[in-house]
Amino acid sequence: MPPKFDPNEVKIIIVRAVGGEIGATSTLAPKVGPLGLNAKKIGEDILKVSKDWKGIRITVKLIVKNRVATAEIVPTTTSLVIRALKETPRDRKKTKNIKHNGNLTLEEVI
């Protein structure tokens, strides 16, 4: 018999996703399924949180407490730099190996 469910326990799951897109539920299901969560609903929550980061790969931190997940973005250095360059969103399937050009100050990135 599995251990009893503790409603006060907090679980943290780290997921990499593309901002502004619904991720594949097949990659989320093994991570959130054992916790009794719906992978499709988690994907939609990630989509809502990451609309500002459209087309950029970001790290999302899922905090699960009492079978309710809240998503928050943990920005990495590369995603902050690409966002500060203010490049247009690209189609990941068509354009590959992009060179990023621009002059940035540290204050613009942070």
mmCIF file of C-alpha atoms in Angstrom:
data_model
loop_
_atom_site.group_PDB
_atom_site.id
_atom_site.type_symbol
_atom_site.label_atom_id
_atom_site.label_comp_id
_atom_site.label_asym_id
_atom_site.label_seq_id
_atom_site.Cartn_x
_atom_site.Cartn_y
_atom_site.Cartn_z
ATOM 1 C CA MET A 1 0.000 0.000 0.000
ATOM 2 C CA PRO A 2 1.394 3.463 -0.880
ATOM 3 C CA PRO A 3 2.172 5.910 1.903
ATOM 4 C CA LYS A 4 -0.567 8.250 3.072
ATOM 5 C CA PHE A 5 -0.955 11.570 1.308
ATOM 6 C CA ASP A 6 0.208 14.515 3.418
ATOM 7 C CA PRO A 7 -1.766 17.660 2.466
ATOM 8 C CA ASN A 8 0.781 20.021 4.037
ATOM 9 C CA GLU A 9 3.773 18.618 2.154
ATOM 10 C CA VAL A 10 5.243 20.877 -0.527
ATOM 11 C CA LYS A 11 6.834 19.306 -3.612
ATOM 12 C CA ILE A 12 8.930 21.281 -6.081
ATOM 13 C CA ILE A 13 9.305 20.185 -9.703
ATOM 14 C CA ILE A 14 11.647 21.914 -12.158
ATOM 15 C CA VAL A 15 10.672 21.753 -15.850
ATOM 16 C CA ARG A 16 12.210 23.264 -18.994
ATOM 17 C CA ALA A 17 9.626 24.599 -21.440
ATOM 18 C CA VAL A 18 9.288 26.947 -24.389
ATOM 19 C CA GLY A 19 7.599 30.170 -23.367
ATOM 20 C CA GLY A 20 4.184 30.911 -24.805
ATOM 21 C CA GLU A 21 3.570 27.346 -25.979
ATOM 22 C CA ILE A 22 1.753 24.387 -24.491
ATOM 23 C CA GLY A 23 4.393 21.789 -23.770
ATOM 24 C CA ALA A 24 4.055 18.147 -24.641
ATOM 25 C CA THR A 25 1.940 16.423 -22.023
ATOM 26 C CA SER A 26 3.948 13.252 -22.626
ATOM 27 C CA THR A 27 6.962 14.895 -20.962
ATOM 28 C CA LEU A 28 4.961 16.368 -18.073
ATOM 29 C CA ALA A 29 2.919 13.263 -17.277
ATOM 30 C CA PRO A 30 5.711 11.161 -15.695
ATOM 31 C CA LYS A 31 6.661 14.072 -13.440
ATOM 32 C CA VAL A 32 3.227 15.224 -12.247
ATOM 33 C CA GLY A 33 1.197 12.041 -12.668
ATOM 34 C CA PRO A 34 2.377 10.331 -9.454
ATOM 35 C CA LEU A 35 1.324 13.433 -7.526
ATOM 36 C CA GLY A 36 -2.266 13.095 -8.779
ATOM 37 C CA LEU A 37 -2.114 16.099 -11.116
ATOM 38 C CA ASN A 38 -3.396 16.461 -14.678
ATOM 39 C CA ALA A 39 -0.545 17.069 -17.143
ATOM 40 C CA LYS A 40 -2.771 18.957 -19.588
ATOM 41 C CA LYS A 41 -3.870 21.421 -16.892
ATOM 42 C CA ILE A 42 -0.264 21.945 -15.793
ATOM 43 C CA GLY A 43 0.695 22.672 -19.418
ATOM 44 C CA GLU A 44 -2.013 25.321 -19.629
ATOM 45 C CA ASP A 45 -0.804 26.884 -16.368
ATOM 46 C CA ILE A 46 2.731 27.066 -17.765
ATOM 47 C CA LEU A 47 1.338 28.699 -20.913
ATOM 48 C CA LYS A 48 -0.410 31.424 -18.887
ATOM 49 C CA VAL A 49 2.684 32.215 -16.831
ATOM 50 C CA SER A 50 5.115 32.245 -19.765
ATOM 51 C CA LYS A 51 3.289 34.453 -22.302
ATOM 52 C CA ASP A 52 5.907 37.214 -21.904
ATOM 53 C CA TRP A 53 8.697 34.759 -22.788
ATOM 54 C CA LYS A 54 7.280 33.675 -26.168
ATOM 55 C CA GLY A 55 9.655 31.485 -28.166
ATOM 56 C CA ILE A 56 12.405 31.398 -25.510
ATOM 57 C CA ARG A 57 13.292 28.242 -23.579
ATOM 58 C CA ILE A 58 12.730 28.919 -19.896
ATOM 59 C CA THR A 59 12.864 27.045 -16.626
ATOM 60 C CA VAL A 60 9.546 26.714 -14.807
ATOM 61 C CA LYS A 61 9.299 25.846 -11.129
ATOM 62 C CA LEU A 62 6.111 24.004 -10.175
ATOM 63 C CA ILE A 63 5.202 24.192 -6.499
ATOM 64 C CA VAL A 64 2.703 21.486 -5.567
ATOM 65 C CA LYS A 65 0.841 21.711 -2.276
ATOM 66 C CA ASN A 66 -2.344 19.799 -1.489
ATOM 67 C CA ARG A 67 -2.626 18.640 -5.132
ATOM 68 C CA VAL A 68 -2.690 22.231 -6.384
ATOM 69 C CA ALA A 69 0.203 23.354 -8.583
ATOM 70 C CA THR A 70 1.400 26.912 -8.990
ATOM 71 C CA ALA A 71 3.919 27.747 -11.709
ATOM 72 C CA GLU A 72 6.569 30.420 -11.549
ATOM 73 C CA ILE A 73 9.370 31.276 -13.945
ATOM 74 C CA VAL A 74 12.997 30.949 -12.914
ATOM 75 C CA PRO A 75 14.853 33.019 -15.535
ATOM 76 C CA THR A 76 18.213 31.711 -16.678
ATOM 77 C CA THR A 77 21.011 33.918 -17.900
ATOM 78 C CA THR A 78 20.547 32.980 -21.550
ATOM 79 C CA SER A 79 16.825 33.651 -21.495
ATOM 80 C CA LEU A 80 17.400 37.051 -19.845
ATOM 81 C CA VAL A 81 19.992 38.016 -22.477
ATOM 82 C CA ILE A 82 17.819 36.911 -25.412
ATOM 83 C CA ARG A 83 14.836 38.767 -23.947
ATOM 84 C CA ALA A 84 16.916 41.928 -23.425
ATOM 85 C CA LEU A 85 17.975 41.860 -27.085
ATOM 86 C CA LYS A 86 14.268 42.276 -27.960
ATOM 87 C CA GLU A 87 14.427 39.864 -30.869
ATOM 88 C CA THR A 88 11.261 38.880 -32.692
ATOM 89 C CA PRO A 89 9.828 35.464 -31.853
ATOM 90 C CA ARG A 90 11.033 32.804 -34.260
ATOM 91 C CA ASP A 91 9.660 29.526 -35.515
ATOM 92 C CA ARG A 92 11.888 26.925 -33.859
ATOM 93 C CA LYS A 93 11.175 24.304 -36.510
ATOM 94 C CA LYS A 94 12.143 26.441 -39.508
ATOM 95 C CA THR A 95 15.038 28.618 -38.351
ATOM 96 C CA LYS A 96 18.050 26.985 -36.697
ATOM 97 C CA ASN A 97 21.459 28.153 -35.452
ATOM 98 C CA ILE A 98 20.695 31.852 -35.029
ATOM 99 C CA LYS A 99 23.476 34.303 -34.256
ATOM 100 C CA HIS A 100 22.401 36.875 -31.678
ATOM 101 C CA ASN A 101 23.893 40.352 -32.148
ATOM 102 C CA GLY A 102 23.581 43.474 -30.040
ATOM 103 C CA ASN A 103 25.082 45.687 -27.391
ATOM 104 C CA LEU A 104 23.732 45.363 -23.890
ATOM 105 C CA THR A 105 24.565 46.840 -20.535
ATOM 106 C CA LEU A 106 24.259 44.783 -17.380
ATOM 107 C CA GLU A 107 21.375 46.969 -16.177
ATOM 108 C CA GLU A 108 19.324 46.177 -19.291
ATOM 109 C CA VAL A 109 19.669 42.444 -18.720
ATOM 110 C CA ILE A 110 18.808 42.486 -15.032
#
